[in-house]
Structure formats: C-alpha cells, structure tokens
GROMACS .gro file of C-alpha atoms in nm:
model
  250
    1MET     CA    1  10.615  15.032  16.288
    2LYS     CA    2  10.269  14.913  16.186
    3ASN     CA    3  10.318  15.049  15.835
    4THR     CA    4  10.652  14.868  15.803
    5THR     CA    5  10.498  14.533  15.902
    6THR     CA    6  10.214  14.576  15.653
    7ALA     CA    7  10.458  14.655  15.370
    8LEU     CA    8  10.668  14.343  15.443
    9ALA     CA    9  10.357  14.121  15.439
   10ALA     CA   10  10.247  14.263  15.105
   11ALA     CA   11  10.594  14.205  14.958
   12ALA     CA   12  10.592  13.842  15.075
   13LEU     CA   13  10.251  13.785  14.915
   14LEU     CA   14  10.372  13.926  14.585
   15ALA     CA   15  10.680  13.701  14.597
   16LEU     CA   16  10.466  13.388  14.646
   17THR     CA   17  10.243  13.489  14.357
   18ALA     CA   18  10.546  13.540  14.131
   19CYS     CA   19  10.672  13.187  14.209
   20GLY     CA   20  10.366  13.042  14.036
   21GLY     CA   21  10.180  12.894  14.328
   22SER     CA   22   9.907  12.662  14.199
   23ASP     CA   23   9.869  12.829  13.857
   24SER     CA   24   9.851  12.585  13.548
   25TYR     CA   25   9.859  12.624  13.166
   26THR     CA   26   9.611  12.453  12.930
   27PRO     CA   27   9.724  12.454  12.565
   28PRO     CA   28   9.465  12.527  12.297
   29PRO     CA   29   9.311  12.219  12.129
   30GLN     CA   30   9.499  12.091  11.822
   31ALA     CA   31   9.316  12.022  11.498
   32ALA     CA   32   9.304  11.655  11.393
   33PRO     CA   33   9.538  11.575  11.101
   34THR     CA   34   9.369  11.574  10.763
   35PRO     CA   35   9.363  11.216  10.626
   36VAL     CA   36   9.554  11.168  10.301
   37PRO     CA   37   9.324  11.015  10.039
   38ALA     CA   38   9.436  10.685   9.886
   39PRO     CA   39   9.570  10.712   9.529
   40THR     CA   40   9.314  10.645   9.258
   41PRO     CA   41   9.410  10.367   9.014
   42VAL     CA   42   9.427  10.488   8.655
   43ALA     CA   43   9.444  10.318   8.319
   44SER     CA   44   9.788  10.277   8.162
   45THR     CA   45   9.970  10.094   7.885
   46ILE     CA   46  10.285   9.885   7.907
   47SER     CA   47  10.470   9.895   7.575
   48VAL     CA   48  10.743   9.636   7.526
   49ASP     CA   49  10.993   9.672   7.239
   50PHE     CA   50  11.241   9.387   7.228
   51SER     CA   51  11.429   9.553   6.942
   52GLN     CA   52  11.565   9.793   7.207
   53GLY     CA   53  11.684   9.525   7.450
   54ILE     CA   54  11.577   9.258   7.697
   55ASP     CA   55  11.698   9.407   8.027
   56GLY     CA   56  11.490   9.296   8.323
   57TRP     CA   57  11.339   8.998   8.141
   58ILE     CA   58  11.396   8.657   8.300
   59PRO     CA   59  11.352   8.335   8.097
   60GLY     CA   60  11.220   8.003   8.222
   61VAL     CA   61  11.056   7.673   8.127
   62ALA     CA   62  10.771   7.478   8.286
   63ASP     CA   63  10.529   7.187   8.233
   64TYR     CA   64  10.767   6.891   8.241
   65PHE     CA   65  10.894   6.603   8.456
   66ASP     CA   66  11.252   6.513   8.543
   67ASP     CA   67  11.266   6.238   8.280
   68ASP     CA   68  11.137   6.454   7.994
   69ALA     CA   69  11.281   6.798   8.078
   70PRO     CA   70  11.321   7.020   7.770
   71SER     CA   71  11.665   7.019   7.608
   72GLU     CA   72  11.846   7.257   7.373
   73THR     CA   73  11.703   7.552   7.562
   74GLY     CA   74  11.848   7.892   7.486
   75TYR     CA   75  11.768   8.260   7.482
   76GLY     CA   76  11.927   8.594   7.404
   77TRP     CA   77  11.900   8.930   7.235
   78SER     CA   78  11.972   8.845   6.874
   79LYS     CA   79  11.955   8.979   6.521
   80LEU     CA   80  11.661   8.855   6.320
   81PRO     CA   81  11.750   8.593   6.057
   82PRO     CA   82  11.912   8.743   5.745
   83GLY     CA   83  11.739   8.711   5.412
   84THR     CA   84  11.394   8.683   5.565
   85GLY     CA   85  11.265   9.031   5.495
   86LEU     CA   86  11.283   9.110   5.867
   87SER     CA   87  11.544   9.335   6.023
   88GLY     CA   88  11.648   9.450   6.367
   89MET     CA   89  11.675   9.266   6.696
   90GLY     CA   90  11.446   9.037   6.892
   91PHE     CA   91  11.427   8.817   7.200
   92TYR     CA   92  11.537   8.475   7.073
   93LEU     CA   93  11.387   8.172   7.250
   94THR     CA   94  11.444   7.807   7.167
   95SER     CA   95  11.374   7.471   7.330
   96HIS     CA   96  11.326   7.105   7.240
   97ASN     CA   97  11.002   6.959   7.372
   98ASN     CA   98  11.079   6.602   7.479
   99SER     CA   99  10.720   6.520   7.570
  100ASP     CA  100  10.396   6.662   7.440
  101ASN     CA  101  10.395   6.959   7.673
  102VAL     CA  102  10.638   7.236   7.764
  103MET     CA  103  10.604   7.607   7.835
  104THR     CA  104  10.884   7.846   7.742
  105TYR     CA  105  10.843   8.191   7.890
  106VAL     CA  106  10.997   8.522   7.990
  107LYS     CA  107  10.882   8.738   8.282
  108HIS     CA  108  10.925   9.099   8.393
  109GLN     CA  109  10.813   9.303   8.694
  110TYR     CA  110  10.657   9.648   8.651
  111SER     CA  111  10.596   9.918   8.912
  112GLY     CA  112  10.395  10.237   8.948
  113PHE     CA  113  10.056  10.086   9.032
  114VAL     CA  114   9.844  10.148   9.342
  115PRO     CA  115   9.931   9.898   9.618
  116GLY     CA  116   9.654   9.642   9.662
  117ALA     CA  117   9.451   9.777   9.369
  118LYS     CA  118   9.282   9.539   9.126
  119TYR     CA  119   9.343   9.571   8.752
  120SER     CA  120   9.226   9.404   8.431
  121LEU     CA  121   9.492   9.336   8.167
  122THR     CA  122   9.468   9.258   7.796
  123PHE     CA  123   9.762   9.152   7.581
  124SER     CA  124   9.890   9.184   7.226
  125LEU     CA  125  10.211   8.999   7.133
  126THR     CA  126  10.414   9.014   6.811
  127HIS     CA  127  10.670   8.747   6.722
  128ALA     CA  128  10.869   8.619   6.424
  129THR     CA  129  10.838   8.255   6.320
  130ASP     CA  130  10.929   8.022   6.034
  131ALA     CA  131  10.641   7.786   6.116
  132SER     CA  132  10.341   7.746   5.890
  133GLN     CA  133  10.008   7.637   6.028
  134ASP     CA  134   9.973   7.380   5.749
  135CYS     CA  135  10.287   7.167   5.800
  136PHE     CA  136  10.268   6.831   5.978
  137GLY     CA  137  10.558   6.609   6.080
  138ALA     CA  138  10.643   6.328   6.318
  139GLY     CA  139  10.580   6.555   6.616
  140GLY     CA  140  10.259   6.698   6.475
  141SER     CA  141  10.209   7.048   6.339
  142ARG     CA  142  10.457   7.294   6.487
  143GLY     CA  143  10.266   7.601   6.377
  144ALA     CA  144   9.929   7.467   6.492
  145SER     CA  145  10.044   7.287   6.809
  146ILE     CA  146  10.235   7.569   6.979
  147TYR     CA  147  10.034   7.846   7.140
  148MET     CA  148  10.132   8.204   7.216
  149VAL     CA  149  10.043   8.280   7.578
  150ALA     CA  150  10.045   8.565   7.829
  151ALA     CA  151   9.992   8.576   8.205
  152ALA     CA  152  10.000   8.821   8.495
  153SER     CA  153  10.038   8.805   8.874
  154GLY     CA  154  10.108   9.023   9.175
  155ASP     CA  155  10.342   8.754   9.308
  156GLU     CA  156  10.655   8.653   9.119
  157PRO     CA  157  10.579   8.372   8.871
  158LYS     CA  158  10.809   8.076   8.927
  159THR     CA  159  10.847   7.719   8.809
  160VAL     CA  160  10.771   7.498   9.109
  161LYS     CA  161  10.790   7.120   9.144
  162GLN     CA  162  10.447   6.980   9.229
  163ALA     CA  163  10.359   6.685   9.452
  164ASN     CA  164  10.326   6.461   9.144
  165GLY     CA  165  10.678   6.552   9.029
  166GLU     CA  166  10.571   6.788   8.751
  167TYR     CA  167  10.735   7.130   8.722
  168ARG     CA  168  10.463   7.390   8.672
  169MET     CA  169  10.426   7.763   8.719
  170ASN     CA  170  10.287   7.885   9.051
  171LEU     CA  171   9.995   8.051   8.876
  172ASP     CA  172   9.693   7.928   8.681
  173ARG     CA  173   9.818   7.972   8.326
  174GLY     CA  174   9.612   7.684   8.188
  175ASN     CA  175   9.770   7.421   7.964
  176ASN     CA  176   9.839   7.407   7.591
  177ALA     CA  177   9.525   7.540   7.417
  178GLU     CA  178   9.336   7.595   7.743
  179SER     CA  179   9.346   7.931   7.920
  180GLY     CA  180   9.352   7.971   8.298
  181THR     CA  181   9.242   8.240   8.538
  182GLN     CA  182   9.584   8.410   8.537
  183GLY     CA  183   9.695   8.330   8.184
  184LYS     CA  184   9.541   8.332   7.838
  185VAL     CA  185   9.607   8.175   7.499
  186LEU     CA  186   9.651   8.456   7.247
  187GLY     CA  187   9.661   8.237   6.936
  188LEU     CA  188   9.877   7.998   6.736
  189LEU     CA  189  10.251   8.030   6.678
  190GLY     CA  190  10.232   7.956   6.305
  191SER     CA  191  10.180   8.208   6.029
  192GLU     CA  192   9.889   8.187   5.788
  193GLU     CA  193  10.110   8.344   5.521
  194LEU     CA  194  10.393   8.089   5.517
  195GLU     CA  195  10.381   7.783   5.295
  196CYS     CA  196  10.470   7.437   5.415
  197GLY     CA  197  10.831   7.354   5.334
  198GLY     CA  198  10.927   7.715   5.272
  199ALA     CA  199  11.235   7.878   5.421
  200GLY     CA  200  11.081   8.213   5.502
  201TRP     CA  201  11.001   8.390   5.825
  202ALA     CA  202  10.696   8.599   5.904
  203LYS     CA  203  10.593   8.855   6.161
  204VAL     CA  204  10.277   8.751   6.345
  205THR     CA  205  10.065   8.941   6.597
  206ARG     CA  206   9.833   8.758   6.835
  207LYS     CA  207   9.598   8.938   7.072
  208LEU     CA  208   9.298   8.869   7.287
  209ASP     CA  209   9.034   9.094   7.441
  210ASP     CA  210   8.967   8.854   7.730
  211THR     CA  211   9.103   9.013   8.045
  212ILE     CA  212   9.334   8.880   8.315
  213ALA     CA  213   9.256   9.005   8.665
  214VAL     CA  214   9.556   9.090   8.882
  215THR     CA  215   9.608   9.264   9.217
  216ALA     CA  216   9.918   9.482   9.258
  217ASP     CA  217  10.139   9.385   9.552
  218LYS     CA  218  10.198   9.600   9.862
  219GLU     CA  219  10.462   9.801   9.674
  220GLY     CA  220  10.239   9.866   9.372
  221LYS     CA  221  10.415   9.614   9.147
  222LEU     CA  222  10.299   9.330   8.923
  223TRP     CA  223  10.454   9.070   8.691
  224ILE     CA  224  10.375   8.987   8.331
  225VAL     CA  225  10.464   8.667   8.148
  226LEU     CA  226  10.501   8.614   7.771
  227GLY     CA  227  10.585   8.294   7.587
  228THR     CA  228  10.472   7.971   7.425
  229ASP     CA  229  10.296   7.656   7.542
  230SER     CA  230  10.396   7.368   7.317
  231GLY     CA  231  10.220   7.045   7.230
  232PHE     CA  232  10.474   6.986   6.950
  233GLU     CA  233  10.718   6.710   7.039
  234SER     CA  234  11.033   6.851   6.881
  235ALA     CA  235  11.238   7.171   6.863
  236ASN     CA  236  11.112   7.522   6.811
  237ALA     CA  237  11.271   7.865   6.788
  238LEU     CA  238  11.113   8.207   6.761
  239TYR     CA  239  11.181   8.575   6.822
  240LEU     CA  240  10.961   8.785   7.047
  241LEU     CA  241  10.943   9.130   6.889
  242SER     CA  242  10.704   9.345   7.091
  243ALA     CA  243  10.404   9.344   7.321
  244THR     CA  244  10.135   9.582   7.438
  245VAL     CA  245   9.961   9.538   7.772
  246ASN     CA  246   9.656   9.752   7.842
  247VAL     CA  247   9.602   9.795   8.216
  248LYS     CA  248   9.266   9.918   8.344
  249PRO     CA  249   9.149   9.953   8.706
  250GLN     CA  250   8.857   9.731   8.801
   0.00000   0.00000   0.00000
C-alpha cells in the first residue's frame, strides 16, 4: 500500500511539471537593423532637344501690370522658317511687349535627384532669331534689348501677382539685363552675324559658367526655366532649339 501511494504522488508531480508551472521563455536578442545609407548626389546632364518635341514644357509670361499685359502671345512646336538655311522643328515663342519689360518663358520639371540635396546648375541655350544686334527702331534695338535667360528652382516657378499689382515669377530671376540668385542672363537675343534690315535667320548659342544653386524637393525633383526677358517695346518671335544643363552636387 505504501508503494502504491508513493507512485501516485510521483505521477502527480510529473503531471504538474508537464503543465509548465512557472517556467518562462526568453528569446535570444535581435540584432539592430542596419541603417540604409542616404543616396550620394552625382553629377548629371540634362539635354533638351526641341526638334524632337515639347512635351512636358509649360509656357508663361511675367513682368507686367494689368494695363500693359503682353499681347499677341503664342507658342507651339513648329517648323523653322523656310528659306533661312535652317531646317527641322523648334519651340516657337512670340509676344508683344506693351511696356518696356516682359518675360516670356517655358518651364519643365525633372526628376531623379536626391531629395533635399543641393546642386549647382550651368546653362547653355540655342535659339533661332531674325534679330540683329545692330538694328534700332522706335522700340529700341530688338536684338540688343532682349536677353536670353535661364532659371532653376525646387518649387514650381509660377507667375504671381505682387502687392504692387505687378505679375512676377515667384523666384529671383532678376530683371532684364540683371541676373538674380535663381536666374541668370545668358546673353543677347540678337545675332552678331545678321545685318540690319536683312531677312535672314541665324542659330545662336548663349551660355554662362555662373552657377545657379538649387535644392531638390522632397521627391528629388527640380524645375528649369528657359526664355527671354525683353526691354524691347514691340513684338518678338524666336525658336528655342536646344539646351544643355550641367548639374553638379554642391
């Protein structure tokens, strides 16, 4: 009888042990996640060829008041003028400056940059014009009073009405021959090769080594602006042909 009682007690003890009792499990320590390094900004080149199209480019005008807004504005992808020695397509821009100041521009957003990274940009812009630098008329010299300009920004460039009633871009482009912190004058519209009174057209390239500093937005995108800033009080038309933008990390 004593042996039977001892066996039952041992069996009960084993059953309690099998139920877990106060036993606990401590998992092994987990390694901390390896931080992902931030992308390194690299140099790149934006090549623009308007002979292939103008998709993604948005036109606009700035630097005017309600009572002298530019008229006869127009734009489009158009064949270069026949009989001029130039062939192919270009981005046609035209406007009539009704004061002594108007900016005609096109803008485009580009992606693929490091979000929040700072870059330095330089521009080269090629256009076709029938303006000579030597001709003067009632509105002044078209070729020597219209300036080829470029600008860049992480935020979208827009024409915004200011407190004084003037419509200006929401970036520091400068004005006429003066450059700003976000925009530069590349050179004159007019060609040195054309004669005053002639009917020809010429291809002109303007470029500048001065840099424009820009910070890419949170999605790694930035905007570039190309166009003219006119102090010529009359009409002007031109064709944008191509541009090269060299982008270097700061």
